[in-house]
Amino acid sequence: KKRKLLSVDEYVDGILSGNITLLSKAVTLVESAKPEHMEIAQEIIVRCLPHSGNSIRIGITGVPGVGKSTFIEALGSYITGRGNKLAVLAIDPSSERSKGSILGDKTRMEELSGNKNAYIRPSPSAGSLGGVARKTRETIILCEAAGFDHVFIETVGVGQSETAVHSMSDFFLLLMLAGAGDELQGIKRGIMEMADLIAINKADGSNREKAQMARVQYRNALHLFPQKDSGWDPEVLTCSAISKTGVTEIWDKIETYRNLTVENGYFARRRSAQSTFWMHETIQEQLKQKFYNHPEMKGQIKDFEQLVLNNKMSSFVAAGKLLENYSKLK
Amino acid sequence: KKRKLLSVDEYVDGILSGNITLLSKAVTLVESAKPEHMEIAQEIIVRCLPHSGNSIRIGITGVPGVGKSTFIEALGSYITGRGNKLAVLAIDPSSERSKGSILGDKTRMEELSGNKNAYIRPSPSAGSLGGVARKTRETIILCEAAGFDHVFIETVGVGQSETAVHSMSDFFLLLMLAGAGDELQGIKRGIMEMADLIAINKADGSNREKAQMARVQYRNALHLFPQKDSGWDPEVLTCSAISKTGVTEIWDKIETYRNLTVENGYFARRRSAQSTFWMHETIQEQLKQKFYNHPEMKGQIKDFEQLVLNNKMSSFVAAGKLLENYSKLK
């Protein structure tokens, strides 16, 4: 049975009044692949845009096992306890395969999911990283319009999705464990380089000393990276999400970062750069997809690949001929 | 005064008979931006393609001051001394500004430039990395057709150009210095990760011990990277290009690498992957350039950027509208 769609006005009024049910329904439209849903979603987004932007967007990453959910619960409860509203979103392009490993099961965050000032939304589960990232970025707009002044965007520590999260966050937080080298945790240097703060989790019991040592090591490692445009010196702190220690200190750092970057203008500059980045990213992605998905081109591309592989044509001539044929098609 | 162009046959016959003057003239056509030169260059390349490929292509990088020219002289003299023919090419997109810092001055390599089995060609000096890389890749084809069975492709240690060189090399050699940490030498981890061999140069005199220590450190660092598809374990060796020690050992390793990868099929697989990589890379680059350079689009792109920056339109809707307008233009 198909549910009837509401009017754009109904969705927008609901969102702006902070109605979670209508927010959720609108996010579902954002995530939908049906043309009629996409159209109404875009109208809702345009209407919500002027009411968006008034939040701090925090990207959070770390490999499975690092304690991300527990950390988000701890930090999220602290933030909402101070009277703020928190939306927890995620980017996990693999979630279709893994049946939604990230946030798929809200019960992983028992405390937050029962908290009326928190809104938890699992990763959109369809398709490419580009598609998933677009949906999450648009969901941020709707959440902000609904009054959420804090947004977490969670991801897993695998590379490409971190870059996507970084490009829609104001602050990027990397969770690590002591004891395991960063290489063992599968964290690439490039991800460490993006971090504004590294939090070494599970710094409790007999682990505390190891965590302190790791803190010194990571601090030294961070000093080798070039100075950030934000003027911010990335920090390394220890915490224990499960025993809720070190969490307020992390929050204090994030607030210090916000104050610094709002004042020196970096906060606004980065937001602007991110908006145009996503516009150009989408253009380039679409240009590529249109070319490669054109039914007339698919066979030709294969044929020219063979010519190149058999040394009958140079890579550049093959590219030129394919583009020439493509431009005649339209 | 304009020199008259020769016929395609004349260029091709000259190249295939190993005539260096005609090879040089053909490379000049490859590097030219004039349509009539580009057309004849492409004909020459297509004719040379079946005679190309029969070489080992070695990418060589390292920051200024590491002793690259001296190293290339030492290794190159050794190779040509064994009866081989060596072409030394370069990729340096900055060479227009710096008036050809790489190989621009052939006198930097006195020994090789007087060697009739060596052909030294400075980096093409025009424009974008993509353009420079294309020209160098096509020059490899001509050199191989002219009987050069060894090709060096030199670059500077700055990131993007290394990736280009790596994507047209069979073997990637990174020159380093002892004493300075890799961070001080400006070598990114990603470049270390590409290396098949790290050679610590200037391991002479009082520097020898430091070089040995650096060798152990880099070896440990390399072990942290994931196993390579080639089945090859990257090596770290020390050498002194100026006193010509350690150079034959480096060459032995390169030969061992070649034997291993030819036998396990990786050598051919990588060549094929590189050919199609360059085809697709060129397609994507051209699709982008056509869009962004279209006279009707330039102003529109600016306008939509403003709408996005003023929160009047989402990044994704702006991208969609621009693409819609673009498709109507053609």
XYZ file of C-alpha atoms in Angstrom:
660
model
C 0.000 0.000 0.000
C 1.332 3.404 -0.947
C 1.143 6.128 1.652
C -0.130 9.432 0.403
C 2.450 12.170 0.163
C 1.846 15.324 2.123
C 2.192 18.764 0.577
C 5.529 20.588 0.601
C 4.003 23.111 3.018
C 3.047 20.385 5.455
C 6.550 18.900 5.475
C 8.242 22.286 5.778
C 5.941 23.569 8.527
C 6.440 20.321 10.389
C 10.225 20.485 10.110
C 10.426 24.133 11.116
C 8.285 23.419 14.195
C 10.632 20.583 15.153
C 8.210 17.740 14.423
C 10.397 14.614 14.332
C 7.853 12.440 12.549
C 7.630 14.854 9.636
C 11.375 15.361 9.618
C 11.816 11.600 9.320
C 9.309 11.384 6.497
C 11.087 14.171 4.638
C 14.448 12.436 5.080
C 12.892 9.299 3.625
C 11.963 11.332 0.546
C 15.538 12.649 0.340
C 16.774 9.062 0.375
C 14.264 7.831 -2.187
C 15.233 7.097 -5.783
C 11.700 7.699 -7.125
C 11.481 10.789 -9.328
C 8.288 12.064 -7.674
C 9.923 11.755 -4.242
C 13.123 13.416 -5.410
C 11.193 16.345 -6.803
C 9.250 17.036 -3.633
C 12.411 16.465 -1.553
C 14.243 19.166 -3.502
C 11.383 21.612 -2.918
C 11.506 20.896 0.797
C 15.259 21.382 0.879
C 15.130 24.726 -0.928
C 12.515 25.926 1.559
C 14.582 24.693 4.514
C 17.916 26.112 3.289
C 17.402 29.623 4.714
C 16.774 28.044 8.130
C 19.822 25.774 7.973
C 23.457 26.224 8.829
C 23.042 27.172 12.464
C 24.833 24.176 13.988
C 28.208 22.662 14.517
C 28.772 19.623 12.316
C 31.152 17.088 13.795
C 32.545 14.212 11.767
C 33.433 11.158 13.839
C 35.380 8.176 12.594
C 37.298 5.182 13.868
C 37.545 1.515 12.970
C 35.008 -1.020 14.236
C 35.795 -1.989 17.807
C 37.050 1.435 18.801
C 33.836 2.095 20.710
C 32.195 4.630 18.407
C 28.604 4.030 19.509
C 29.492 4.205 23.183
C 31.483 7.370 22.561
C 28.639 8.994 20.626
C 26.269 8.063 23.453
C 28.553 9.588 26.048
C 29.325 12.803 24.158
C 25.762 13.059 22.857
C 24.219 12.670 26.313
C 26.538 15.354 27.635
C 25.561 17.759 24.845
C 21.827 17.152 25.125
C 22.120 17.350 28.905
C 23.256 20.918 28.398
C 20.010 21.729 26.621
C 21.154 21.233 23.039
C 19.530 19.230 20.284
C 21.628 16.591 18.557
C 21.167 14.808 15.228
C 23.311 11.712 14.666
C 23.714 10.803 10.996
C 26.033 8.398 9.225
C 27.748 7.657 5.943
C 28.321 4.020 5.231
C 28.140 3.088 1.561
C 28.536 -0.558 2.510
C 25.488 -0.621 4.732
C 23.326 -2.336 2.121
C 25.624 -5.321 2.084
C 26.203 -5.415 5.805
C 22.528 -4.773 6.534
C 23.311 -1.411 8.061
C 26.266 -1.937 10.311
C 26.332 1.755 11.167
C 23.439 2.963 13.266
C 21.317 0.350 11.595
C 20.346 -0.918 14.976
C 19.234 1.992 17.081
C 19.357 -0.167 20.173
C 23.149 0.143 19.991
C 22.525 3.614 21.398
C 19.937 2.943 24.045
C 20.392 6.117 25.984
C 20.351 8.496 23.027
C 17.547 6.742 21.212
C 15.259 7.336 24.169
C 16.353 10.980 24.440
C 13.833 13.400 23.002
C 16.556 15.951 22.182
C 18.413 13.439 20.024
C 17.522 12.286 16.536
C 19.331 9.204 15.255
C 19.165 8.394 11.569
C 20.980 5.380 10.095
C 23.103 5.734 6.956
C 21.148 5.800 3.720
C 21.700 2.329 2.386
C 21.598 2.774 -1.366
C 24.469 2.646 -3.738
C 27.568 4.680 -4.406
C 29.482 6.787 -1.931
C 28.542 9.871 -3.947
C 24.855 9.073 -3.654
C 25.021 8.246 0.037
C 27.038 11.409 0.737
C 24.551 13.599 -1.139
C 21.658 12.218 0.904
C 23.461 12.726 4.188
C 24.456 16.259 3.260
C 20.862 17.135 2.408
C 19.644 15.493 5.603
C 21.926 17.825 7.567
C 20.023 20.766 6.067
C 16.666 19.362 7.145
C 17.906 18.551 10.657
C 19.294 22.040 11.120
C 16.036 23.564 9.904
C 14.274 21.387 12.511
C 16.336 23.065 15.227
C 19.153 20.583 15.743
C 22.112 22.749 16.674
C 24.570 19.846 16.883
C 25.100 17.283 14.146
C 27.310 14.210 14.338
C 28.195 12.466 11.101
C 29.579 9.032 11.823
C 31.582 6.854 9.446
C 33.841 3.812 9.443
C 37.609 3.981 9.116
C 38.086 2.924 5.538
C 39.251 5.947 3.573
C 36.926 7.320 0.928
C 33.947 7.781 3.205
C 36.111 9.752 5.674
C 36.925 12.226 2.956
C 33.207 12.612 2.252
C 32.425 13.158 5.929
C 35.327 15.584 6.305
C 33.999 17.625 3.419
C 30.676 18.189 5.202
C 31.978 18.671 8.762
C 33.212 21.695 10.678
C 35.297 19.532 12.991
C 36.760 16.090 12.415
C 37.278 13.717 15.314
C 39.250 10.493 15.012
C 38.794 7.761 17.617
C 41.753 5.486 18.213
C 42.805 2.728 20.576
C 46.016 2.541 22.526
C 48.352 -0.372 21.981
C 47.508 -1.127 18.408
C 49.677 0.906 16.035
C 47.720 3.152 13.703
C 48.713 0.857 10.855
C 47.110 -2.068 12.654
C 43.969 -0.053 13.074
C 43.896 0.464 9.329
C 43.911 4.235 9.669
C 45.727 5.838 6.797
C 48.004 8.791 7.367
C 45.719 10.920 5.232
C 42.901 10.399 7.719
C 45.129 11.343 10.646
C 46.054 14.452 8.704
C 42.372 15.470 8.487
C 41.780 15.088 12.230
C 41.197 18.164 14.399
C 41.246 15.951 17.460
C 42.330 12.388 18.119
C 40.603 10.766 21.086
C 42.214 7.617 22.437
C 39.275 5.660 23.778
C 39.139 2.866 26.360
C 41.662 4.699 28.542
C 40.478 2.908 31.667
C 41.783 0.309 34.134
C 45.063 -1.252 33.155
C 44.810 0.432 29.772
C 45.283 3.924 31.150
C 49.057 3.978 30.992
C 49.186 2.644 27.441
C 46.704 5.317 26.431
C 48.929 8.033 27.875
C 51.894 6.687 25.935
C 49.854 6.542 22.768
C 48.825 10.125 23.390
C 52.444 11.262 23.343
C 53.152 9.253 20.189
C 50.184 10.604 18.286
C 51.003 14.114 19.412
C 54.476 13.761 17.970
C 53.069 12.292 14.786
C 50.612 15.173 14.388
C 53.392 17.707 14.735
C 54.943 16.384 11.556
C 51.954 17.412 9.471
C 51.827 20.893 7.992
C 50.033 23.630 9.948
C 46.288 23.694 9.260
C 44.542 26.564 7.472
C 42.165 26.782 10.420
C 44.961 28.031 12.664
C 44.039 25.142 14.985
C 46.655 22.795 16.412
C 45.141 19.304 16.413
C 44.866 17.821 19.908
C 45.245 14.326 21.268
C 43.181 13.417 24.353
C 42.356 10.200 26.151
C 38.899 9.174 27.260
C 36.812 6.268 28.367
C 33.405 6.448 26.785
C 32.153 3.539 28.866
C 33.109 5.120 32.209
C 32.366 8.596 30.841
C 35.743 10.089 31.678
C 37.517 12.579 29.439
C 34.366 13.303 27.476
C 33.713 16.822 28.778
C 37.349 17.699 28.082
C 36.842 16.658 24.479
C 33.750 18.803 24.261
C 35.634 21.776 25.704
C 38.213 21.429 22.931
C 35.509 21.360 20.279
C 34.014 24.552 21.711
C 37.448 26.175 21.786
C 37.888 25.198 18.144
C 34.518 26.661 17.226
C 35.262 29.950 18.981
C 38.674 30.197 17.360
C 37.482 29.461 13.832
C 34.310 31.562 14.005
C 36.448 34.458 15.137
C 39.220 34.074 12.570
C 36.682 33.548 9.779
C 37.758 30.005 8.933
C 34.444 28.475 10.018
C 32.442 30.452 7.450
C 35.112 30.117 4.763
C 35.134 26.360 5.131
C 31.337 26.140 4.942
C 31.366 28.158 1.715
C 34.147 26.080 0.240
C 32.222 22.920 1.117
C 29.070 24.161 -0.626
C 30.835 24.887 -3.882
C 32.932 21.737 -3.519
C 29.787 19.616 -3.491
C 28.371 21.469 -6.475
C 31.503 20.813 -8.546
C 31.883 17.274 -7.226
C 28.345 16.497 -8.342
C 28.887 18.043 -11.776
C 32.019 15.988 -12.409
C 30.444 12.805 -11.129
C 27.389 13.296 -13.356
C 29.431 14.133 -16.460
C 31.288 10.874 -15.968
C 28.202 8.804 -15.285
C 26.351 10.155 -18.319
C 29.278 9.224 -20.548
C 29.875 5.773 -19.132
C 26.189 4.866 -18.820
C 25.207 6.008 -22.302
C 23.868 2.867 -23.980
C 25.604 3.690 -27.292
C 28.949 4.233 -25.568
C 29.149 1.113 -23.433
C 30.079 -1.191 -26.314
C 32.379 1.356 -27.926
C 34.334 1.864 -24.714
C 35.003 -1.874 -24.551
C 36.085 -1.921 -28.210
C 38.519 0.968 -27.809
C 39.907 -0.577 -24.635
C 40.746 -3.646 -26.709
C 42.451 -1.538 -29.378
C 44.555 0.109 -26.683
C 45.394 -3.214 -25.041
C 46.428 -4.671 -28.397
C 48.697 -1.691 -29.158
C 46.580 -0.658 -32.145
C 45.855 2.778 -30.726
C 47.391 5.016 -28.093
C 45.413 5.657 -24.909
C 45.046 9.321 -25.813
C 43.843 8.782 -29.378
C 41.312 6.240 -28.134
C 40.036 8.756 -25.583
C 39.800 11.431 -28.268
C 37.844 9.214 -30.662
C 35.430 8.113 -27.943
C 34.751 11.724 -26.970
C 34.247 12.669 -30.620
C 31.700 9.883 -31.069
C 30.001 10.845 -27.822
C 29.587 14.482 -28.832
C 27.914 13.396 -32.087
C 25.358 11.350 -30.176
C 23.668 14.162 -28.350
C 61.354 30.891 -40.432
C 59.227 27.762 -40.343
C 60.971 24.470 -40.936
C 59.229 22.149 -43.325
C 57.647 19.073 -41.779
C 58.822 15.716 -43.016
C 56.405 12.977 -44.019
C 55.106 10.489 -41.458
C 57.087 7.780 -43.258
C 60.308 9.734 -42.899
C 59.812 10.221 -39.155
C 58.797 6.613 -38.586
C 61.616 5.127 -40.674
C 64.068 7.385 -38.859
C 62.791 6.388 -35.433
C 62.743 2.677 -36.220
C 66.340 2.872 -37.466
C 67.386 4.578 -34.230
C 68.028 8.010 -35.725
C 68.202 10.353 -32.720
C 67.742 13.556 -34.716
C 64.475 12.328 -36.188
C 63.371 10.941 -32.840
C 63.943 14.374 -31.304
C 61.997 16.097 -34.059
C 59.103 13.707 -33.596
C 59.108 14.316 -29.835
C 58.955 18.035 -30.557
C 55.778 17.381 -32.569
C 54.343 15.355 -29.674
C 54.984 18.322 -27.399
C 53.550 20.892 -29.771
C 50.136 22.456 -29.261
C 49.636 23.211 -32.968
C 46.827 21.131 -34.511
C 48.867 20.233 -37.630
C 51.724 19.020 -35.424
C 49.405 17.096 -33.153
C 47.838 15.331 -36.097
C 51.108 14.165 -37.593
C 52.400 13.249 -34.106
C 49.433 10.946 -33.564
C 50.067 9.228 -36.887
C 53.694 8.671 -35.946
C 52.682 7.264 -32.557
C 50.167 4.824 -34.043
C 52.844 3.581 -36.437
C 55.392 3.244 -33.626
C 53.035 1.516 -31.175
C 53.591 -2.030 -32.506
C 57.337 -1.518 -32.006
C 57.010 -0.144 -28.507
C 56.750 -1.732 -25.079
C 59.998 -3.659 -25.154
C 61.738 -1.855 -22.294
C 61.762 -1.491 -18.580
C 60.347 1.877 -17.476
C 61.769 3.122 -14.217
C 60.265 6.056 -12.345
C 62.769 7.970 -10.219
C 61.860 10.609 -7.653
C 63.342 12.474 -4.715
C 63.380 16.057 -3.478
C 65.838 18.611 -4.843
C 69.233 18.148 -3.217
C 68.954 14.390 -2.951
C 71.387 13.979 -5.851
C 69.015 12.789 -8.552
C 71.111 13.879 -11.542
C 74.257 12.309 -10.151
C 72.355 9.128 -9.370
C 70.866 8.980 -12.865
C 74.342 9.504 -14.312
C 75.787 6.704 -12.205
C 72.989 4.183 -12.810
C 72.638 5.247 -16.449
C 76.345 4.877 -17.173
C 76.280 1.415 -15.625
C 73.320 0.358 -17.748
C 74.693 1.742 -21.011
C 78.081 0.279 -20.138
C 76.414 -3.117 -20.288
C 75.354 -2.471 -23.878
C 71.868 -1.160 -23.252
C 70.212 1.967 -24.629
C 68.755 4.416 -22.128
C 66.244 7.226 -22.575
C 65.959 9.713 -19.703
C 62.664 11.615 -19.651
C 61.047 13.807 -17.043
C 57.720 15.096 -15.763
C 57.845 18.515 -14.207
C 54.693 20.578 -14.705
C 56.424 23.505 -13.007
C 59.278 23.642 -15.482
C 57.806 26.560 -17.407
C 58.000 28.750 -14.334
C 61.358 27.472 -13.187
C 62.738 27.495 -16.724
C 63.117 23.744 -16.762
C 64.610 22.820 -13.456
C 64.479 19.163 -14.361
C 66.879 18.093 -17.068
C 66.526 21.535 -18.550
C 70.255 21.851 -18.421
C 71.744 18.814 -20.062
C 75.140 19.777 -18.754
C 73.947 18.609 -15.347
C 74.536 15.143 -16.769
C 77.819 15.550 -18.534
C 78.715 11.916 -18.753
C 75.350 10.697 -20.037
C 74.805 13.577 -22.424
C 78.000 12.646 -24.242
C 77.024 8.985 -24.309
C 75.697 7.836 -27.684
C 73.598 5.105 -26.061
C 71.778 7.628 -23.913
C 69.030 10.030 -24.961
C 68.164 12.812 -22.533
C 64.991 14.784 -23.045
C 63.914 17.542 -20.656
C 60.370 17.713 -19.324
C 57.820 19.159 -21.735
C 57.270 22.608 -20.334
C 53.709 23.425 -21.238
C 50.806 23.581 -18.922
C 48.860 21.176 -16.773
C 50.163 17.984 -15.204
C 47.733 16.034 -17.386
C 49.148 17.581 -20.540
C 52.766 17.120 -19.503
C 52.104 13.529 -18.485
C 50.447 12.729 -21.808
C 53.427 14.059 -23.738
C 55.902 12.092 -21.651
C 53.886 8.921 -21.985
C 53.773 9.283 -25.762
C 57.486 10.060 -25.839
C 58.126 6.730 -24.096
C 56.451 5.001 -27.044
C 58.686 6.758 -29.569
C 61.845 6.071 -27.571
C 61.027 2.392 -27.283
C 60.331 2.187 -31.013
C 63.778 3.775 -31.527
C 65.346 0.853 -29.672
C 65.747 2.282 -26.170
C 65.294 -0.749 -23.928
C 65.620 1.242 -20.697
C 63.589 4.325 -19.862
C 63.998 6.538 -16.801
C 61.204 8.956 -15.973
C 62.413 11.522 -13.494
C 60.230 13.762 -11.348
C 60.430 15.991 -8.280
C 59.126 14.998 -4.877
C 55.926 16.978 -4.704
C 53.035 14.541 -4.867
C 50.793 14.704 -7.933
C 53.567 14.331 -10.490
C 54.828 11.203 -8.668
C 51.445 9.608 -9.138
C 51.627 10.379 -12.856
C 55.128 8.912 -13.132
C 54.105 5.859 -11.106
C 51.227 5.253 -13.489
C 53.598 4.974 -16.457
C 56.463 3.071 -14.791
C 57.156 -0.599 -14.251
C 59.347 0.119 -11.236
C 59.326 3.087 -8.891
C 62.499 4.205 -7.170
C 62.553 6.758 -4.365
C 65.803 8.538 -3.503
C 66.186 9.698 0.090
C 68.831 11.187 2.338
C 69.870 9.947 5.737
C 69.521 12.189 8.728
C 66.571 14.219 7.577
C 63.298 12.548 8.550
C 61.055 11.743 5.621
C 58.743 14.517 6.804
C 61.586 17.010 6.511
C 62.263 15.818 3.004
C 58.663 16.555 2.135
C 57.995 13.020 1.002
C 54.431 12.033 1.701
C 53.627 8.586 3.026
C 51.670 7.893 -0.135
C 54.845 8.260 -2.178
C 56.769 5.921 0.112
C 53.923 3.468 -0.318
C 54.391 3.510 -4.110
C 58.131 2.817 -3.922
C 59.519 -0.535 -5.069
C 62.921 0.488 -3.804
C 64.179 3.265 -1.557
C 67.811 4.231 -2.165
C 69.463 6.275 0.562
C 71.961 8.365 -1.349
C 75.127 10.123 -0.168
C 76.033 7.127 1.988
C 79.705 8.046 1.974
C 82.339 9.314 4.415
C 81.006 10.218 7.819
C 77.490 9.849 6.468
C 77.754 6.094 6.071
C 76.612 5.144 9.538
C 73.632 7.470 9.491
C 72.629 5.987 6.148
C 72.717 2.482 7.611
C 70.502 3.586 10.475
C 68.085 5.256 8.087
C 68.009 2.032 6.107
C 66.751 0.099 9.121
C 64.165 2.768 9.886
C 62.781 2.902 6.363
C 62.718 -0.885 6.219
C 60.587 -0.966 9.329
C 58.366 1.756 7.932
C 57.875 -0.136 4.659
C 56.858 -3.264 6.522
C 53.840 -1.441 7.852
C 52.394 -0.947 4.383
C 50.140 -3.635 2.946
C 51.700 -6.324 0.735
C 51.983 -5.229 -2.904
C 50.040 -6.854 -5.740
C 53.332 -7.407 -7.530
C 54.388 -9.945 -4.918
C 57.532 -7.824 -4.474
C 58.798 -6.774 -1.058
C 60.077 -3.206 -1.391
C 63.797 -2.913 -0.591
C 65.864 -0.235 1.088
C 69.489 0.113 -0.036
C 72.199 2.682 0.508
C 74.390 4.130 -2.207
C 76.701 6.955 -3.063
C 76.062 8.145 -6.585
C 79.068 10.443 -6.493
C 81.520 7.696 -5.528
C 79.517 5.132 -7.521
C 79.060 2.650 -4.699
C 75.889 0.662 -4.190
C 74.677 1.407 -7.697
C 75.145 -2.075 -9.177
C 73.341 -3.550 -6.172
C 70.376 -1.318 -6.943
C 70.415 -2.446 -10.538
C 70.515 -6.106 -9.465
C 67.361 -5.534 -7.419
C 65.599 -3.957 -10.372
C 66.489 -6.962 -12.518
C 65.284 -9.324 -9.813
C 62.032 -7.360 -9.711
C 61.646 -7.581 -13.472
C 62.245 -11.342 -13.514
C 59.791 -11.886 -10.669
C 57.005 -9.791 -12.165
C 57.432 -10.999 -15.743
C 57.202 -14.545 -14.457
C 54.200 -14.031 -12.182
C 52.391 -12.028 -14.867
C 52.239 -8.791 -12.909
C 54.492 -6.910 -15.344
C 52.097 -7.392 -18.261
C 49.006 -6.893 -16.119
C 50.300 -3.575 -14.871
C 51.146 -2.380 -18.383
C 47.627 -3.191 -19.547
C 46.071 -1.518 -16.539
C 48.173 1.576 -17.215
C 47.050 1.772 -20.837
C 43.378 1.710 -19.984
C 43.967 3.967 -16.970
C 45.348 6.676 -19.261
C 42.453 6.284 -21.663
C 39.882 6.757 -18.913
C 41.892 9.489 -17.225
C 41.954 11.432 -20.477
C 38.236 10.960 -21.053
C 37.348 12.268 -17.605
C 39.743 15.186 -17.866
C 38.321 16.183 -21.254
C 34.686 15.873 -20.166
C 35.473 18.258 -17.313
C 37.421 20.702 -19.436
C 34.730 20.870 -22.115
C 32.129 21.696 -19.492
C 34.156 24.272 -17.599
C 35.618 25.914 -20.710
C 32.340 26.207 -22.576
C 31.872 29.951 -23.138
C 28.139 29.784 -22.355
C 28.750 27.930 -19.113
C 31.450 30.078 -17.551
C 29.120 32.848 -16.442
C 26.370 30.454 -15.408
C 28.734 28.494 -13.187
C 29.629 31.698 -11.340
C 25.951 32.615 -10.948
C 24.978 29.236 -9.543
C 27.938 29.288 -7.195
C 26.562 32.530 -5.791
C 23.104 31.017 -5.341
C 24.674 28.133 -3.436
C 26.813 30.439 -1.295
C 23.760 32.563 -0.460
C 21.741 29.508 0.581
C 19.259 30.036 -2.225
C 19.897 26.637 -3.751
C 21.403 23.361 -2.576
C 24.733 22.280 -4.079
C 23.074 19.306 -5.718
C 20.197 21.212 -7.305
C 22.646 23.788 -8.646
C 24.748 21.016 -10.186
C 21.632 19.461 -11.707
C 20.464 22.724 -13.268
C 23.896 23.492 -14.698
C 24.087 20.052 -16.291
C 20.580 20.456 -17.693
C 21.509 23.785 -19.260
C 24.731 22.304 -20.599
C 23.008 19.387 -22.293
C 20.653 21.813 -24.072
C 23.606 23.730 -25.498
C 25.000 20.979 -27.651
